[in-house]
């Protein structure tokens, strides 16, 4: 069984529609996926319709939060996509993300790189505007050669043009996920924050850590697993896939035994 519990669609900042994500997942021989768009759940129903029994789609969301000036993402699994609190939050997040993008564009201008909001919006199409769209606009304008270069030089966390999405605190993100019936898991935790703050996050209701990612080294994975064991937390994993620049969907997959406890809660 091949599993990927962290995938994005064009409902947030992914390249493909929820339907096309499912088609790519089937082509990539995945058996279980979680559609975990940033601050939005509007694509889950479409993805489930497209799956038509060919694979399982776990409802999820990746909630943006800020802690000590650092962006922290909390995955919510098994959320009710239509929960009123999530719907209100998604509308607020859309407005705040537009403000953030304007700020990142201004930071690039300060670096001598001119790009327009309209260029980024064109790259996003009908989806929520995010960093991958800004990266693609930078490629189209000839400022960088690849999306990865745009992140490496300017847009990665802590980069010269980066701004966090200041929406909630981690505690508020965890509470929002619980209100919507979900399970709260810390996505790609920065080690310097994890080691200092994990106990607080657990006190606030955190239930898991994303341990398995394609960019992790073996030693990093072991550190994350050890942290999860120390606090009795669930372990999860996924590609954090946004588009083909991350490689073909399905090129990374997690074995069932690594995420078995979460899947039991899901009922799979």
Coordinates of N, CA and C in Angstrom, one line a residue, residues 62-233:
X62 N -4.2 22.2 5.8 CA -2.9 22.7 6.4 C -3.1 24.1 6.8
X63 N -3.2 24.3 8.2 CA -3.5 25.6 8.7 C -2.2 26.3 9.0
X64 N -2.2 27.5 8.5 CA -1.0 28.4 8.7 C -1.1 29.1 10.1
X65 N 0.0 29.1 10.8 CA 0.1 29.9 12.0 C 1.5 30.5 12.2
X66 N 1.6 31.4 13.1 CA 2.9 32.0 13.4 C 3.3 31.9 14.8
X67 N 4.5 31.6 15.1 CA 5.0 31.5 16.5 C 6.4 32.0 16.6
X68 N 6.5 33.1 17.4 CA 7.8 33.7 17.5 C 8.4 34.2 16.2
X69 N 7.5 34.7 15.3 CA 8.0 35.2 14.0 C 8.3 34.1 13.0
X70 N 8.1 32.8 13.4 CA 8.3 31.7 12.5 C 7.0 31.1 12.0
X71 N 6.9 30.8 10.8 CA 5.6 30.2 10.3 C 5.6 28.7 10.6
X72 N 4.5 28.3 11.3 CA 4.3 27.0 11.7 C 3.0 26.5 11.0
X73 N 3.1 25.3 10.4 CA 1.9 24.7 9.8 C 1.4 23.5 10.5
X74 N 0.1 23.5 10.8 CA -0.6 22.4 11.5 C -1.5 21.7 10.5
X75 N -1.3 20.4 10.3 CA -2.2 19.6 9.4 C -3.4 19.2 10.3
X76 N -4.5 19.3 9.7 CA -5.7 18.7 10.3 C -6.3 17.6 9.5
X77 N -6.3 16.4 10.0 CA -6.8 15.2 9.3 C -8.2 14.9 9.9
X78 N -9.1 14.5 9.0 CA -10.5 14.1 9.3 C -11.3 15.2 9.7
X79 N -11.0 16.5 9.3 CA -11.8 17.6 9.5 C -13.1 17.5 8.7
X80 N -14.2 18.1 9.2 CA -15.4 18.3 8.4 C -15.2 19.5 7.5
X81 N -15.1 19.2 6.2 CA -14.8 20.3 5.2 C -15.8 21.5 5.2
X82 N -17.0 21.2 5.7 CA -18.1 22.2 5.7 C -18.3 22.8 7.0
X83 N -17.4 22.5 8.0 CA -17.6 23.1 9.3 C -17.6 24.6 9.2
X84 N -18.6 25.3 9.8 CA -18.7 26.8 9.7 C -17.4 27.5 10.1
X85 N -16.7 27.0 11.1 CA -15.5 27.7 11.6 C -14.4 27.6 10.5
X86 N -14.3 26.5 9.8 CA -13.3 26.4 8.8 C -13.7 27.2 7.6
X87 N -15.0 27.3 7.2 CA -15.4 28.1 6.1 C -15.1 29.6 6.4
X88 N -15.4 30.1 7.6 CA -15.1 31.5 7.9 C -13.6 31.7 7.9
X89 N -12.8 30.8 8.4 CA -11.4 30.9 8.5 C -10.8 31.0 7.0
X90 N -11.3 30.1 6.1 CA -10.8 30.1 4.8 C -11.0 31.5 4.1
X91 N -12.2 32.1 4.3 CA -12.4 33.4 3.7 C -11.5 34.5 4.3
X92 N -11.2 34.4 5.6 CA -10.3 35.4 6.2 C -8.8 35.1 5.6
X93 N -8.5 33.8 5.5 CA -7.1 33.5 5.0 C -6.9 34.0 3.6
X94 N -7.9 33.9 2.8 CA -7.8 34.3 1.4 C -7.4 35.8 1.4
X95 N -8.0 36.6 2.2 CA -7.7 38.1 2.2 C -6.3 38.3 2.7
X96 N -6.0 37.6 3.8 CA -4.7 37.8 4.4 C -3.5 37.4 3.5
X97 N -3.8 36.3 2.7 CA -2.8 35.8 1.8 C -2.5 36.8 0.7
X98 N -3.6 37.5 0.2 CA -3.4 38.6 -0.8 C -2.5 39.7 -0.2
X99 N -2.8 40.1 1.0 CA -1.9 41.1 1.7 C -0.5 40.7 1.8
X100 N -0.3 39.4 2.2 CA 1.1 38.9 2.3 C 1.8 38.9 1.0
X101 N 1.1 38.5 -0.1 CA 1.7 38.5 -1.4 C 2.2 39.9 -1.8
X102 N 1.3 40.9 -1.6 CA 1.7 42.3 -1.9 C 3.0 42.7 -1.1
X103 N 3.1 42.2 0.1 CA 4.3 42.5 0.9 C 5.5 41.8 0.3
X104 N 5.4 40.6 -0.1 CA 6.5 39.9 -0.7 C 7.0 40.5 -2.0
X105 N 6.0 41.0 -2.8 CA 6.3 41.7 -4.0 C 7.1 42.9 -3.7
X106 N 6.7 43.7 -2.7 CA 7.4 44.9 -2.3 C 8.9 44.5 -1.9
X107 N 9.0 43.4 -1.1 CA 10.4 43.0 -0.7 C 11.3 42.7 -1.9
X108 N 10.7 42.0 -2.9 CA 11.4 41.8 -4.1 C 11.8 43.1 -4.8
X109 N 10.9 44.0 -4.9 CA 11.2 45.3 -5.5 C 12.4 46.0 -4.8
X110 N 12.4 45.9 -3.4 CA 13.6 46.4 -2.7 C 14.9 45.7 -3.0
X111 N 14.8 44.5 -3.6 CA 16.0 43.8 -4.0 C 16.3 44.0 -5.5
X112 N 15.5 44.9 -6.1 CA 15.7 45.2 -7.5 C 15.1 44.3 -8.5
X113 N 14.1 43.5 -8.0 CA 13.4 42.6 -8.8 C 11.9 43.0 -9.0
X114 N 11.6 43.4 -10.2 CA 10.2 43.9 -10.4 C 9.3 42.8 -10.9
X115 N 8.2 42.6 -10.2 CA 7.2 41.6 -10.6 C 5.9 42.2 -10.2
X116 N 4.8 42.0 -10.9 CA 3.6 42.6 -10.6 C 2.6 41.5 -9.9
X117 N 1.7 42.1 -9.2 CA 0.7 41.2 -8.6 C -0.1 40.5 -9.7
X118 N -0.3 41.2 -10.8 CA -1.1 40.6 -11.9 C -0.3 39.4 -12.5
X119 N 1.0 39.4 -12.5 CA 1.8 38.3 -13.0 C 1.6 37.1 -12.1
X120 N 1.6 37.3 -10.8 CA 1.4 36.2 -9.9 C 0.0 35.7 -10.0
X121 N -1.0 36.6 -10.1 CA -2.4 36.1 -10.2 C -2.6 35.3 -11.4
X122 N -1.9 35.6 -12.5 CA -2.0 34.9 -13.8 C -1.4 33.5 -13.6
X123 N -0.3 33.4 -12.8 CA 0.3 32.1 -12.5 C -0.6 31.2 -11.7
X124 N -1.4 31.9 -10.8 CA -2.3 31.1 -9.9 C -3.6 30.7 -10.5
X125 N -4.0 31.3 -11.6 CA -5.3 31.0 -12.2 C -6.4 31.3 -11.3
X126 N -7.3 30.3 -11.0 CA -8.4 30.5 -10.1 C -8.2 30.2 -8.7
X127 N -7.0 29.7 -8.4 CA -6.7 29.2 -7.0 C -6.2 30.4 -6.1
X128 N -6.0 30.0 -4.8 CA -5.5 30.9 -3.8 C -4.0 31.2 -4.2
X129 N -3.6 32.5 -4.1 CA -2.3 32.9 -4.4 C -1.3 32.5 -3.3
X130 N -0.2 31.9 -3.7 CA 0.8 31.5 -2.8 C 2.2 31.6 -3.3
X131 N 3.2 31.2 -2.5 CA 4.6 31.3 -2.9 C 4.9 30.6 -4.2
X132 N 4.4 29.4 -4.5 CA 4.7 28.7 -5.7 C 4.3 29.5 -7.0
X133 N 3.2 30.3 -6.8 CA 2.8 31.1 -8.0 C 3.7 32.3 -8.2
X134 N 4.2 32.9 -7.1 CA 5.2 33.9 -7.2 C 6.5 33.4 -7.8
X135 N 6.9 32.2 -7.4 CA 8.1 31.6 -8.0 C 7.9 31.3 -9.5
X136 N 6.7 30.9 -9.9 CA 6.5 30.7 -11.3 C 6.5 32.0 -12.1
X137 N 6.0 33.0 -11.5 CA 6.0 34.3 -12.1 C 7.5 34.8 -12.3
X138 N 8.3 34.6 -11.3 CA 9.7 34.9 -11.4 C 10.4 34.2 -12.5
X139 N 10.0 32.9 -12.7 CA 10.6 32.1 -13.8 C 10.2 32.7 -15.1
X140 N 8.9 33.0 -15.2 CA 8.3 33.5 -16.5 C 9.0 34.9 -16.9
X141 N 9.3 35.7 -15.8 CA 9.9 37.0 -16.1 C 11.4 36.9 -16.3
X142 N 12.0 35.7 -16.1 CA 13.4 35.5 -16.4 C 14.3 35.9 -15.2
X143 N 13.8 36.1 -14.1 CA 14.6 36.4 -12.9 C 15.3 35.2 -12.3
X144 N 14.7 34.0 -12.5 CA 15.3 32.8 -12.1 C 15.1 31.7 -13.1
X145 N 15.8 30.6 -13.1 CA 15.6 29.6 -14.1 C 14.5 28.6 -13.7
X146 N 14.4 28.3 -12.4 CA 13.4 27.3 -11.9 C 12.7 27.8 -10.7
X147 N 11.6 27.1 -10.4 CA 10.8 27.4 -9.2 C 11.7 27.1 -8.0
X148 N 12.5 26.1 -8.0 CA 13.3 25.7 -6.8 C 14.3 26.8 -6.6
X149 N 14.9 27.4 -7.7 CA 15.9 28.5 -7.5 C 15.2 29.7 -6.9
X150 N 13.9 30.0 -7.3 CA 13.2 31.1 -6.7 C 13.1 30.9 -5.2
X151 N 12.8 29.7 -4.8 CA 12.7 29.5 -3.3 C 14.0 29.6 -2.7
X152 N 15.0 29.0 -3.3 CA 16.4 28.9 -2.7 C 16.9 30.3 -2.5
X153 N 16.7 31.2 -3.5 CA 17.3 32.5 -3.4 C 16.5 33.6 -2.7
X154 N 15.1 33.4 -2.8 CA 14.3 34.5 -2.3 C 13.1 34.1 -1.4
X155 N 12.4 33.0 -1.6 CA 11.1 32.8 -1.1 C 11.0 31.8 0.0
X156 N 12.1 31.0 0.3 CA 12.0 30.0 1.3 C 11.9 30.7 2.7
X157 N 11.4 29.9 3.7 CA 11.2 30.5 5.0 C 12.5 31.1 5.5
X158 N 12.4 32.4 5.9 CA 13.6 33.1 6.3 C 14.4 33.8 5.1
X159 N 13.9 33.6 3.9 CA 14.6 34.2 2.7 C 14.4 35.7 2.7
X160 N 15.1 36.4 1.8 CA 15.0 37.8 1.8 C 13.7 38.4 1.4
X161 N 12.9 37.6 0.7 CA 11.5 38.2 0.3 C 10.4 37.5 1.0
X162 N 10.7 36.6 2.0 CA 9.7 35.8 2.7 C 9.0 36.7 3.7
X163 N 7.7 36.5 3.8 CA 6.9 37.0 4.9 C 6.0 35.8 5.4
X164 N 5.8 35.7 6.7 CA 4.9 34.6 7.2 C 3.5 35.0 7.0
X165 N 2.7 33.9 6.9 CA 1.2 34.1 6.8 C 0.7 34.3 8.2
X166 N 0.5 35.5 8.7 CA 0.1 35.7 10.0 C -1.4 35.7 10.2
X167 N -1.9 34.5 10.5 CA -3.3 34.2 10.6 C -3.7 33.8 12.1
X168 N -3.1 32.8 12.6 CA -3.4 32.3 13.9 C -2.1 32.0 14.7
X169 N -2.2 31.7 15.9 CA -1.1 31.1 16.7 C -1.3 29.6 16.5
X170 N -0.2 28.8 16.8 CA -0.4 27.3 16.7 C -1.5 26.8 17.7
X171 N -1.6 27.4 18.8 CA -2.7 27.0 19.7 C -4.0 27.2 19.1
X172 N -4.2 28.3 18.5 CA -5.5 28.6 17.8 C -5.7 27.7 16.6
X173 N -4.6 27.4 15.9 CA -4.8 26.4 14.8 C -5.2 25.1 15.2
X174 N -4.6 24.6 16.3 CA -5.0 23.3 16.9 C -6.4 23.3 17.3
X175 N -6.8 24.4 18.0 CA -8.2 24.5 18.5 C -9.2 24.5 17.3
X176 N -8.8 25.2 16.2 CA -9.7 25.3 15.0 C -9.9 23.9 14.5
X177 N -8.8 23.1 14.3 CA -8.9 21.8 13.8 C -9.7 20.9 14.7
X178 N -9.6 21.0 16.0 CA -10.4 20.2 16.9 C -11.9 20.5 16.8
X179 N -12.2 21.8 16.7 CA -13.6 22.3 16.6 C -14.2 21.7 15.3
X180 N -13.4 21.4 14.3 CA -13.9 20.9 13.0 C -13.8 19.3 13.0
X181 N -13.6 18.8 14.2 CA -13.6 17.3 14.3 C -12.3 16.6 13.9
X182 N -11.2 17.4 13.7 CA -10.0 16.8 13.2 C -8.9 16.4 14.2
X183 N -7.8 15.9 13.6 CA -6.7 15.5 14.4 C -5.5 16.4 14.0
X184 N -4.9 17.0 15.0 CA -3.8 18.0 14.7 C -2.4 17.4 14.7
X185 N -1.7 17.7 13.5 CA -0.4 17.1 13.3 C 0.5 18.3 12.9
X186 N 1.7 18.4 13.5 CA 2.7 19.4 13.1 C 3.3 19.0 11.8
X187 N 3.2 19.9 10.8 CA 3.7 19.6 9.5 C 5.2 20.1 9.4
X188 N 6.1 19.3 8.8 CA 7.5 19.7 8.6 C 8.0 20.6 9.7
X189 N 8.0 20.2 10.9 CA 8.5 21.1 12.0 C 9.9 21.5 11.9
X190 N 10.2 22.8 12.1 CA 11.6 23.2 12.2 C 12.2 22.6 13.5
X191 N 13.4 22.0 13.4 CA 14.0 21.3 14.5 C 14.2 22.3 15.7
X192 N 14.7 23.5 15.4 CA 15.0 24.5 16.5 C 13.7 24.8 17.3
X193 N 12.6 24.8 16.6 CA 11.3 25.1 17.3 C 10.8 23.9 18.0
X194 N 10.9 22.7 17.3 CA 10.4 21.5 17.8 C 11.0 21.2 19.1
X195 N 12.3 21.3 19.2 CA 13.0 20.9 20.4 C 12.7 21.8 21.6
X196 N 12.3 23.0 21.4 CA 12.0 24.0 22.4 C 10.5 24.0 22.8
X197 N 9.7 23.7 21.8 CA 8.2 24.0 22.0 C 7.3 22.8 21.9
X198 N 7.8 21.6 21.6 CA 6.9 20.5 21.4 C 6.0 20.2 22.6
X199 N 6.6 20.3 23.8 CA 5.8 20.1 25.0 C 4.6 21.1 25.1
X200 N 4.9 22.3 24.8 CA 3.8 23.3 24.8 C 2.7 22.9 23.8
X201 N 3.1 22.5 22.6 CA 2.2 22.2 21.5 C 1.3 21.0 22.0
X202 N 2.0 20.0 22.6 CA 1.2 18.9 23.1 C 0.2 19.3 24.2
X203 N 0.6 20.2 25.1 CA -0.3 20.7 26.1 C -1.5 21.4 25.4
X204 N -1.3 22.0 24.2 CA -2.4 22.6 23.5 C -3.3 21.7 22.7
X205 N -2.9 20.4 22.7 CA -3.7 19.4 22.0 C -3.1 18.8 20.7
X206 N -1.8 19.1 20.4 CA -1.2 18.4 19.3 C -1.2 16.9 19.4
X207 N -1.5 16.2 18.3 CA -1.6 14.8 18.4 C -0.6 14.0 17.5
X208 N 0.1 14.7 16.7 CA 1.0 14.0 15.8 C 2.1 14.9 15.2
X209 N 3.1 14.2 14.7 CA 4.2 14.9 14.0 C 4.4 14.3 12.6
X210 N 4.6 15.2 11.6 CA 4.9 14.7 10.2 C 6.4 14.3 10.2
X211 N 6.6 13.0 10.2 CA 8.0 12.5 10.3 C 8.6 12.1 8.9
X212 N 7.8 11.8 8.0 CA 8.3 11.2 6.7 C 8.0 12.1 5.6
X213 N 9.1 12.7 5.0 CA 9.1 13.6 3.9 C 10.2 13.3 3.0
X214 N 10.0 13.6 1.7 CA 11.1 13.3 0.7 C 12.4 14.0 0.9
X215 N 12.4 15.2 1.6 CA 13.6 16.0 1.8 C 14.3 15.6 3.1
X216 N 13.7 14.8 3.9 CA 14.4 14.4 5.2 C 15.5 13.5 4.9
X217 N 16.6 13.7 5.7 CA 17.7 12.7 5.7 C 17.2 11.6 6.7
X218 N 17.9 10.5 6.7 CA 17.6 9.4 7.6 C 17.7 9.8 9.1
X219 N 18.7 10.6 9.4 CA 18.9 11.1 10.7 C 17.8 12.0 11.2
X220 N 17.4 12.9 10.2 CA 16.3 13.8 10.6 C 15.0 13.0 10.9
X221 N 14.7 12.0 10.1 CA 13.5 11.2 10.3 C 13.6 10.5 11.6
X222 N 14.8 10.0 12.0 CA 14.9 9.3 13.3 C 14.7 10.3 14.5
X223 N 15.2 11.6 14.3 CA 14.9 12.6 15.3 C 13.4 12.9 15.5
X224 N 12.7 13.0 14.4 CA 11.3 13.2 14.4 C 10.6 12.0 15.1
X225 N 10.9 10.8 14.7 CA 10.3 9.6 15.3 C 10.5 9.6 16.8
X226 N 11.7 9.9 17.2 CA 12.1 9.9 18.6 C 11.2 10.9 19.4
X227 N 11.0 12.1 18.8 CA 10.2 13.1 19.4 C 8.8 12.7 19.5
X228 N 8.3 12.0 18.5 CA 6.9 11.5 18.5 C 6.8 10.4 19.6
X229 N 7.7 9.5 19.7 CA 7.7 8.5 20.7 C 7.7 9.1 22.1
X230 N 8.5 10.1 22.3 CA 8.7 10.7 23.7 C 7.4 11.2 24.2
X231 N 6.5 11.7 23.3 CA 5.3 12.3 23.7 C 4.1 11.4 23.4
X232 N 4.3 10.2 22.9 CA 3.2 9.4 22.5 C 2.3 9.9 21.4
X233 N 3.0 10.5 20.4 CA 2.2 11.1 19.3 C 2.1 10.2 18.1

